[in-house]
CSV table of C-alpha atoms in Angstrom, one decimal:
chain,number,residue,atom,x,y,z
A,1,MET,CA,12.2,119.0,142.6
A,2,LYS,CA,12.1,122.3,140.9
A,3,ILE,CA,13.5,125.8,141.7
A,4,GLY,CA,11.6,128.2,139.5
A,5,ASN,CA,11.8,126.6,136.1
A,6,ILE,CA,14.9,124.5,136.9
A,7,SER,CA,14.2,120.8,137.2
A,8,PHE,CA,16.5,118.4,139.2
A,9,ASP,CA,16.8,114.7,139.2
A,10,LYS,CA,16.0,112.7,142.3
A,11,GLN,CA,18.0,113.5,145.5
A,12,PRO,CA,20.0,116.5,144.1
A,13,VAL,CA,23.2,117.5,145.8
A,14,PHE,CA,24.5,121.1,145.6
A,15,LEU,CA,27.9,122.8,146.1
A,16,ALA,CA,27.6,125.5,148.8
A,17,PRO,CA,28.7,129.0,148.1
A,18,MET,CA,32.0,129.7,150.0
A,19,GLU,CA,34.3,132.7,149.9
A,20,ASP,CA,37.8,132.0,148.5
A,21,VAL,CA,36.6,128.4,147.6
A,22,THR,CA,33.9,128.2,145.0
A,23,ASP,CA,35.7,130.0,142.2
A,24,LEU,CA,35.0,129.2,138.6
A,25,GLY,CA,37.7,126.5,138.3
A,26,PHE,CA,36.4,124.6,141.3
A,27,ARG,CA,32.8,124.9,140.3
A,28,LEU,CA,33.5,123.5,136.8
A,29,LEU,CA,35.1,120.4,138.4
A,30,CYS,CA,32.3,119.9,140.9
A,31,LYS,CA,29.8,120.1,138.2
A,32,ARG,CA,31.7,117.6,136.1
A,33,TYR,CA,31.7,115.1,138.9
A,34,GLY,CA,28.1,115.3,139.7
A,35,ALA,CA,27.1,118.5,141.5
A,36,SER,CA,23.4,119.1,140.7
A,37,MET,CA,23.9,122.9,141.2
A,38,VAL,CA,26.8,125.1,142.1
A,39,TYR,CA,27.1,128.6,143.6
A,40,THR,CA,29.7,131.3,143.2
A,41,GLU,CA,31.6,132.8,146.1
A,42,PHE,CA,29.3,135.2,147.9
A,43,VAL,CA,29.3,138.8,146.6
A,44,SER,CA,29.1,142.0,148.6
A,45,ALA,CA,26.2,144.1,147.5
A,46,GLU,CA,27.9,147.3,148.5
A,47,ALA,CA,31.1,146.4,146.6
A,48,LEU,CA,29.1,145.4,143.6
A,49,VAL,CA,27.1,148.7,143.5
A,50,ARG,CA,30.5,150.5,143.7
A,51,SER,CA,31.8,148.4,140.8
A,52,VAL,CA,34.8,147.0,142.7
A,53,LYS,CA,36.6,145.0,140.1
A,54,SER,CA,37.4,142.0,142.3
A,55,THR,CA,33.8,141.7,143.2
A,56,VAL,CA,32.4,142.2,139.7
A,57,ASP,CA,34.8,139.4,138.5
A,58,LYS,CA,33.0,137.0,140.7
A,59,LEU,CA,29.9,137.3,138.5
A,60,THR,CA,31.7,135.4,135.7
A,61,ILE,CA,29.9,132.2,135.0
A,62,ARG,CA,30.0,129.7,132.1
A,63,ASP,CA,27.3,127.6,130.5
A,64,GLU,CA,29.1,124.4,131.4
A,65,GLU,CA,28.5,124.9,135.1
A,66,ARG,CA,24.7,125.5,134.9
A,67,PRO,CA,22.5,125.6,136.8
A,68,VAL,CA,24.5,128.1,138.8
A,69,GLY,CA,23.5,130.5,141.5
A,70,ILE,CA,25.1,133.8,142.4
A,71,GLN,CA,24.9,134.7,146.1
A,72,ILE,CA,24.8,138.3,147.5
A,73,TYR,CA,25.0,139.7,151.0
A,74,GLY,CA,24.4,143.1,152.6
A,75,ARG,CA,22.3,144.9,155.1
A,76,ASP,CA,21.1,147.9,153.1
A,77,VAL,CA,17.8,147.4,151.2
A,78,ASP,CA,18.6,149.7,148.2
A,79,ALA,CA,22.1,148.3,147.8
A,80,MET,CA,20.8,144.7,147.9
A,81,VAL,CA,18.1,145.5,145.3
A,82,GLU,CA,20.5,147.3,143.0
A,83,ALA,CA,23.1,144.4,143.4
A,84,ALA,CA,20.4,141.9,142.5
A,85,ARG,CA,19.6,143.8,139.3
A,86,ILE,CA,23.3,143.9,138.4
A,87,VAL,CA,23.6,140.2,139.2
A,88,GLU,CA,20.6,139.4,137.0
A,89,GLN,CA,22.5,140.9,134.0
A,90,ALA,CA,25.1,138.1,134.5
A,91,HIS,CA,22.3,135.6,133.7
A,92,PRO,CA,22.5,133.2,136.7
A,93,ASP,CA,19.9,130.6,137.1
A,94,VAL,CA,19.3,131.7,140.7
A,95,ILE,CA,20.0,134.7,142.9
A,96,ASP,CA,20.7,133.6,146.5
A,97,LEU,CA,20.5,135.9,149.5
A,98,ASN,CA,23.1,135.2,152.2
A,99,PHE,CA,21.5,135.5,155.6
A,100,GLY,CA,23.8,132.8,157.1
A,101,CYS,CA,27.5,133.7,156.9
A,102,PRO,CA,28.7,133.8,160.6
A,103,VAL,CA,32.1,135.4,160.2
A,104,LYS,CA,32.7,138.6,162.2
A,105,LYS,CA,33.5,140.9,159.2
A,106,VAL,CA,30.1,140.0,157.7
A,107,ALA,CA,27.7,139.1,160.6
A,108,GLY,CA,29.3,141.6,162.9
A,109,LYS,CA,28.3,144.4,160.6
A,110,GLY,CA,24.7,143.2,160.4
A,111,ALA,CA,24.9,141.3,157.1
A,112,GLY,CA,24.9,137.5,156.6
A,113,ALA,CA,23.8,135.8,159.7
A,114,GLY,CA,23.7,139.2,161.4
A,115,MET,CA,20.4,139.7,159.6
A,116,LEU,CA,18.9,137.1,162.1
A,117,ARG,CA,19.0,139.9,164.7
A,118,ASN,CA,16.8,142.1,162.5
A,119,ILE,CA,14.0,139.9,161.0
A,120,PRO,CA,11.9,142.8,159.8
A,121,LEU,CA,14.8,144.2,157.7
A,122,LEU,CA,15.7,140.6,156.5
A,123,LEU,CA,12.1,140.2,155.3
A,124,GLU,CA,12.0,143.6,153.7
A,125,ILE,CA,15.2,142.9,151.7
A,126,THR,CA,13.8,139.6,150.6
A,127,ARG,CA,10.5,141.0,149.4
A,128,ARG,CA,12.2,143.9,147.6
A,129,VAL,CA,14.7,141.7,145.8
A,130,VAL,CA,12.0,139.2,144.8
A,131,ASP,CA,10.0,142.0,143.3
A,132,ALA,CA,13.0,143.6,141.6
A,133,VAL,CA,14.2,140.7,139.5
A,134,LYS,CA,12.7,138.0,137.3
A,135,VAL,CA,15.2,135.2,138.1
A,136,PRO,CA,14.3,132.9,141.0
A,137,VAL,CA,15.4,134.2,144.4
A,138,THR,CA,16.5,131.8,147.1
A,139,VAL,CA,17.7,132.3,150.7
A,140,LYS,CA,20.4,130.6,152.7
A,141,THR,CA,20.3,131.0,156.5
A,142,ARG,CA,20.8,129.4,159.9
A,143,LEU,CA,18.6,128.2,162.7
A,144,GLY,CA,18.7,131.5,164.5
A,145,TRP,CA,21.2,133.9,166.1
A,146,ASP,CA,21.8,131.6,169.2
A,147,LYS,CA,20.2,128.7,171.0
A,148,GLU,CA,17.8,131.1,172.8
A,149,ASN,CA,16.5,132.3,169.4
A,150,LEU,CA,15.8,129.2,167.3
A,151,ILE,CA,13.5,131.0,164.9
A,152,ILE,CA,13.8,129.0,161.7
A,153,THR,CA,10.4,127.2,161.8
A,154,THR,CA,8.7,130.6,161.8
A,155,LEU,CA,11.2,132.3,159.6
A,156,ALA,CA,10.8,129.7,156.9
A,157,GLU,CA,7.1,130.5,156.5
A,158,GLN,CA,7.8,134.2,156.5
A,159,LEU,CA,10.5,133.9,153.8
A,160,GLN,CA,8.2,131.7,151.7
A,161,ASP,CA,5.5,134.4,152.0
A,162,CYS,CA,8.1,136.9,150.6
A,163,GLY,CA,8.1,134.9,147.4
A,164,ILE,CA,11.4,133.0,147.5
A,165,SER,CA,11.7,129.9,145.4
A,166,ALA,CA,13.8,127.7,147.8
A,167,LEU,CA,15.4,127.9,151.2
A,168,THR,CA,18.7,126.4,152.4
A,169,ILE,CA,19.1,125.9,156.1
A,170,HIS,CA,22.4,125.4,157.8
A,171,GLY,CA,21.8,123.4,161.0
A,172,ARG,CA,23.7,125.7,163.3
A,173,THR,CA,23.1,129.1,165.0
A,174,ARG,CA,25.3,132.1,164.2
A,175,SER,CA,26.8,131.8,167.7
A,176,GLN,CA,28.0,128.3,167.0
A,177,MET,CA,29.9,129.5,164.0
A,178,TYR,CA,31.2,126.1,162.7
A,179,THR,CA,31.6,124.4,166.1
A,180,GLY,CA,29.6,121.6,167.7
A,181,GLU,CA,27.3,119.5,165.6
A,182,ALA,CA,24.7,120.7,163.2
A,183,ASP,CA,21.2,120.2,164.4
A,184,TRP,CA,19.1,118.7,161.6
A,185,SER,CA,16.0,118.2,163.8
A,186,LEU,CA,14.7,121.7,163.1
A,187,ILE,CA,15.5,121.3,159.4
A,188,GLY,CA,13.3,118.2,159.5
A,189,GLU,CA,10.6,120.2,161.3
A,190,VAL,CA,10.5,122.7,158.6
A,191,CYS,CA,10.3,120.0,156.0
A,192,ARG,CA,7.3,118.4,157.8
A,193,ASN,CA,5.4,121.7,158.0
A,194,PRO,CA,2.4,121.1,155.7
A,195,ARG,CA,2.3,124.9,154.9
A,196,ILE,CA,5.8,124.8,153.4
A,197,HIS,CA,5.7,124.1,149.7
A,198,ILE,CA,9.0,125.5,148.5
A,199,PRO,CA,12.1,123.2,148.3
A,200,ILE,CA,14.1,122.9,151.5
A,201,ILE,CA,17.8,122.3,151.2
A,202,GLY,CA,19.7,120.9,154.2
A,203,ASN,CA,23.3,121.9,155.0
A,204,GLY,CA,25.7,121.2,157.8
A,205,ASP,CA,28.2,118.4,158.7
A,206,ILE,CA,27.7,116.6,155.4
A,207,THR,CA,31.0,114.8,154.9
A,208,THR,CA,30.2,111.4,153.5
A,209,PRO,CA,27.7,109.8,151.1
A,210,GLU,CA,26.0,108.2,154.1
A,211,ASP,CA,25.4,111.6,155.6
A,212,VAL,CA,23.6,112.6,152.4
A,213,ARG,CA,21.4,109.6,152.4
A,214,ARG,CA,20.5,110.1,156.1
A,215,ALA,CA,19.6,113.7,155.3
A,216,PHE,CA,17.1,112.6,152.7
A,217,GLU,CA,15.7,109.6,154.5
A,218,ASP,CA,15.6,110.9,158.1
A,219,TYR,CA,14.8,114.6,157.6
A,220,GLY,CA,12.9,114.8,154.3
A,221,VAL,CA,14.9,117.5,152.7
A,222,ASP,CA,14.4,118.1,149.0
A,223,ALA,CA,18.2,118.6,148.3
A,224,VAL,CA,21.4,118.5,150.3
A,225,MET,CA,24.2,121.1,150.1
A,226,VAL,CA,27.8,120.2,150.8
A,227,GLY,CA,30.3,122.8,152.0
A,228,ARG,CA,33.6,122.3,153.7
A,229,ALA,CA,33.9,118.6,152.8
A,230,THR,CA,34.4,119.6,149.2
A,231,PHE,CA,37.8,121.3,149.9
A,232,GLY,CA,40.3,119.7,147.7
A,233,ARG,CA,37.8,117.0,146.8
A,234,PRO,CA,35.5,118.0,143.9
A,235,TRP,CA,35.0,114.3,143.2
A,236,ILE,CA,33.0,114.0,146.4
A,237,PHE,CA,29.9,114.5,144.2
A,238,LYS,CA,30.7,111.4,142.2
A,239,GLU,CA,31.2,109.4,145.4
A,240,ILE,CA,27.8,110.7,146.7
A,241,ARG,CA,26.0,110.1,143.4
A,242,ASP,CA,27.4,106.6,143.0
A,243,TYR,CA,26.3,105.7,146.5
A,244,LEU,CA,22.8,107.2,146.2
A,245,ASP,CA,22.3,105.4,142.9
A,246,GLY,CA,23.5,102.1,144.2
A,247,ARG,CA,26.8,101.8,142.2
A,248,GLU,CA,29.9,100.3,143.6
A,249,PRO,CA,32.8,102.8,144.4
A,250,ASP,CA,34.8,103.7,141.4
A,251,THR,CA,38.2,102.0,141.9
A,252,THR,CA,39.8,104.1,139.1
A,253,MET,CA,39.6,107.1,141.4
A,254,ASP,CA,42.9,106.3,143.0
A,255,PHE,CA,45.5,108.8,144.4
A,256,SER,CA,47.1,109.5,141.0
A,257,TRP,CA,43.7,110.1,139.4
A,258,LYS,CA,42.7,112.5,142.2
A,259,LEU,CA,46.1,114.3,142.0
A,260,ASP,CA,45.5,114.9,138.3
A,261,VAL,CA,42.1,116.5,139.1
A,262,LEU,CA,43.8,118.9,141.5
A,263,LEU,CA,46.5,119.7,139.0
A,264,GLU,CA,43.7,120.4,136.4
A,265,GLN,CA,42.1,122.8,138.9
A,266,LEU,CA,45.5,124.6,139.3
A,267,ARG,CA,45.8,124.9,135.5
A,268,ILE,CA,42.3,126.2,135.1
A,269,ASN,CA,42.8,128.9,137.7
A,270,VAL,CA,46.2,130.0,136.3
A,271,GLU,CA,44.9,130.2,132.8
A,272,ARG,CA,41.7,132.0,134.0
A,273,ILE,CA,43.4,134.6,136.2
A,274,ASP,CA,47.2,134.6,136.2
A,275,GLU,CA,49.9,132.5,137.8
A,276,LYS,CA,50.2,134.2,141.2
A,277,ARG,CA,46.5,134.5,141.9
A,278,GLY,CA,45.6,131.2,140.3
A,279,ILE,CA,48.0,129.5,142.7
A,280,LEU,CA,46.5,131.4,145.6
A,281,HIS,CA,43.0,130.2,144.6
A,282,THR,CA,44.2,126.6,144.5
A,283,ARG,CA,46.6,126.3,147.4
A,284,ARG,CA,43.8,126.2,150.0
A,285,HIS,CA,42.3,123.1,148.2
A,286,LEU,CA,45.7,121.4,148.0
A,287,ALA,CA,46.5,122.0,151.7
A,288,ASN,CA,43.1,120.6,152.8
A,289,SER,CA,42.7,117.8,150.3
A,290,PRO,CA,42.0,114.5,152.1
A,291,ILE,CA,44.2,112.6,149.6
A,292,PHE,CA,47.3,113.7,151.6
A,293,LYS,CA,46.0,112.5,154.9
A,294,GLY,CA,48.0,109.7,156.4
A,295,ILE,CA,51.1,110.3,154.4
A,296,PRO,CA,54.0,110.0,157.0
A,297,ASN,CA,55.9,113.3,157.8
A,298,PHE,CA,53.8,115.3,155.3
A,299,ARG,CA,53.9,118.5,157.2
A,300,PRO,CA,57.0,120.0,155.6
A,301,THR,CA,55.6,119.1,152.2
A,302,ARG,CA,52.3,120.8,153.1
A,303,ILE,CA,54.2,123.9,154.1
A,304,ALA,CA,56.1,123.8,150.8
A,305,ILE,CA,52.8,123.6,148.9
A,306,LEU,CA,51.5,126.7,150.7
A,307,ARG,CA,54.7,128.6,150.0
A,308,ALA,CA,55.1,127.7,146.3
A,309,GLU,CA,54.9,130.8,144.1
A,310,THR,CA,55.1,129.4,140.6
A,311,MET,CA,53.2,126.8,138.8
A,312,ALA,CA,56.4,124.9,138.0
A,313,GLU,CA,57.4,124.8,141.6
A,314,LEU,CA,54.1,123.7,142.9
A,315,THR,CA,53.7,121.1,140.2
A,316,ALA,CA,57.1,119.7,141.0
A,317,ILE,CA,56.2,119.3,144.6
A,318,LEU,CA,53.0,117.4,143.8
A,319,GLU,CA,54.8,115.2,141.3
A,320,GLU,CA,57.3,114.3,144.0
A,321,VAL,CA,54.4,113.3,146.3
A,322,ARG,CA,53.0,111.1,143.4
A,323,GLN,CA,56.3,109.3,143.2
A,324,MET,CA,56.1,108.6,147.0
A,325,MET,CA,52.8,106.8,146.7
């Protein structure tokens, strides 16, 4: 499979772009453990054009994480075009257009999945961005706004005609948000469309290696994108890769090994930003990591993790957990 000039091995698995999740430290670890491609947190076009520092900082990428995509969102054509040109100067491998974020502060203002209510504007933005930059442009979107407007089969062709290099489809409508089950049947229908020649990347409810294999075998996607299941679990890509390639599970990846990975993520973020913000970037992963599930009476410890304000305090809490195991 290829996106532009980027070649991928068989059955590639991508890290989804997620706000407050896919920062540099997390991306580097996901890449180390087998992610075929990673994406930054999504970036507001309006904020980027206005040079808001916190937004501009999200454009920082490193060669070790390549191939890497930077995702932008917005509803104004000129702002999206200008933002794409700014992003191009950061030298990503891909610029991704976010037409799928369902949260109110994005979709409610007509951006993200809100664009699914204004397809002519969505297509105009796509065409204009494709024409404005030389880097491959891709799109991430959903099945439609709601169950009465499942437009993805038609929209996929329209987006392809705009010149995009790949399309990621999340198997829910905007109205579903993240509830219910992802419907992969329409993703499969897009993949089976003989007119579609760009790669189709499937996304939604991918939580296990078995889910990934099913996506490839039953629906015919060219790649799979993993989102929420990566929280506090960057090694999921190794688990998936080992399974797809027929290797036995790696028994060295025990609790202590995984805790060391999370501590490394903490160190990367603290060194990259500062202690306070580095901890804030990492606590969400620690609080949601599956390695702590099943530990008796863990709730007070989880609260302590979320309240820790220094690296020494947080590290001490995690080391206490290690001693309990």
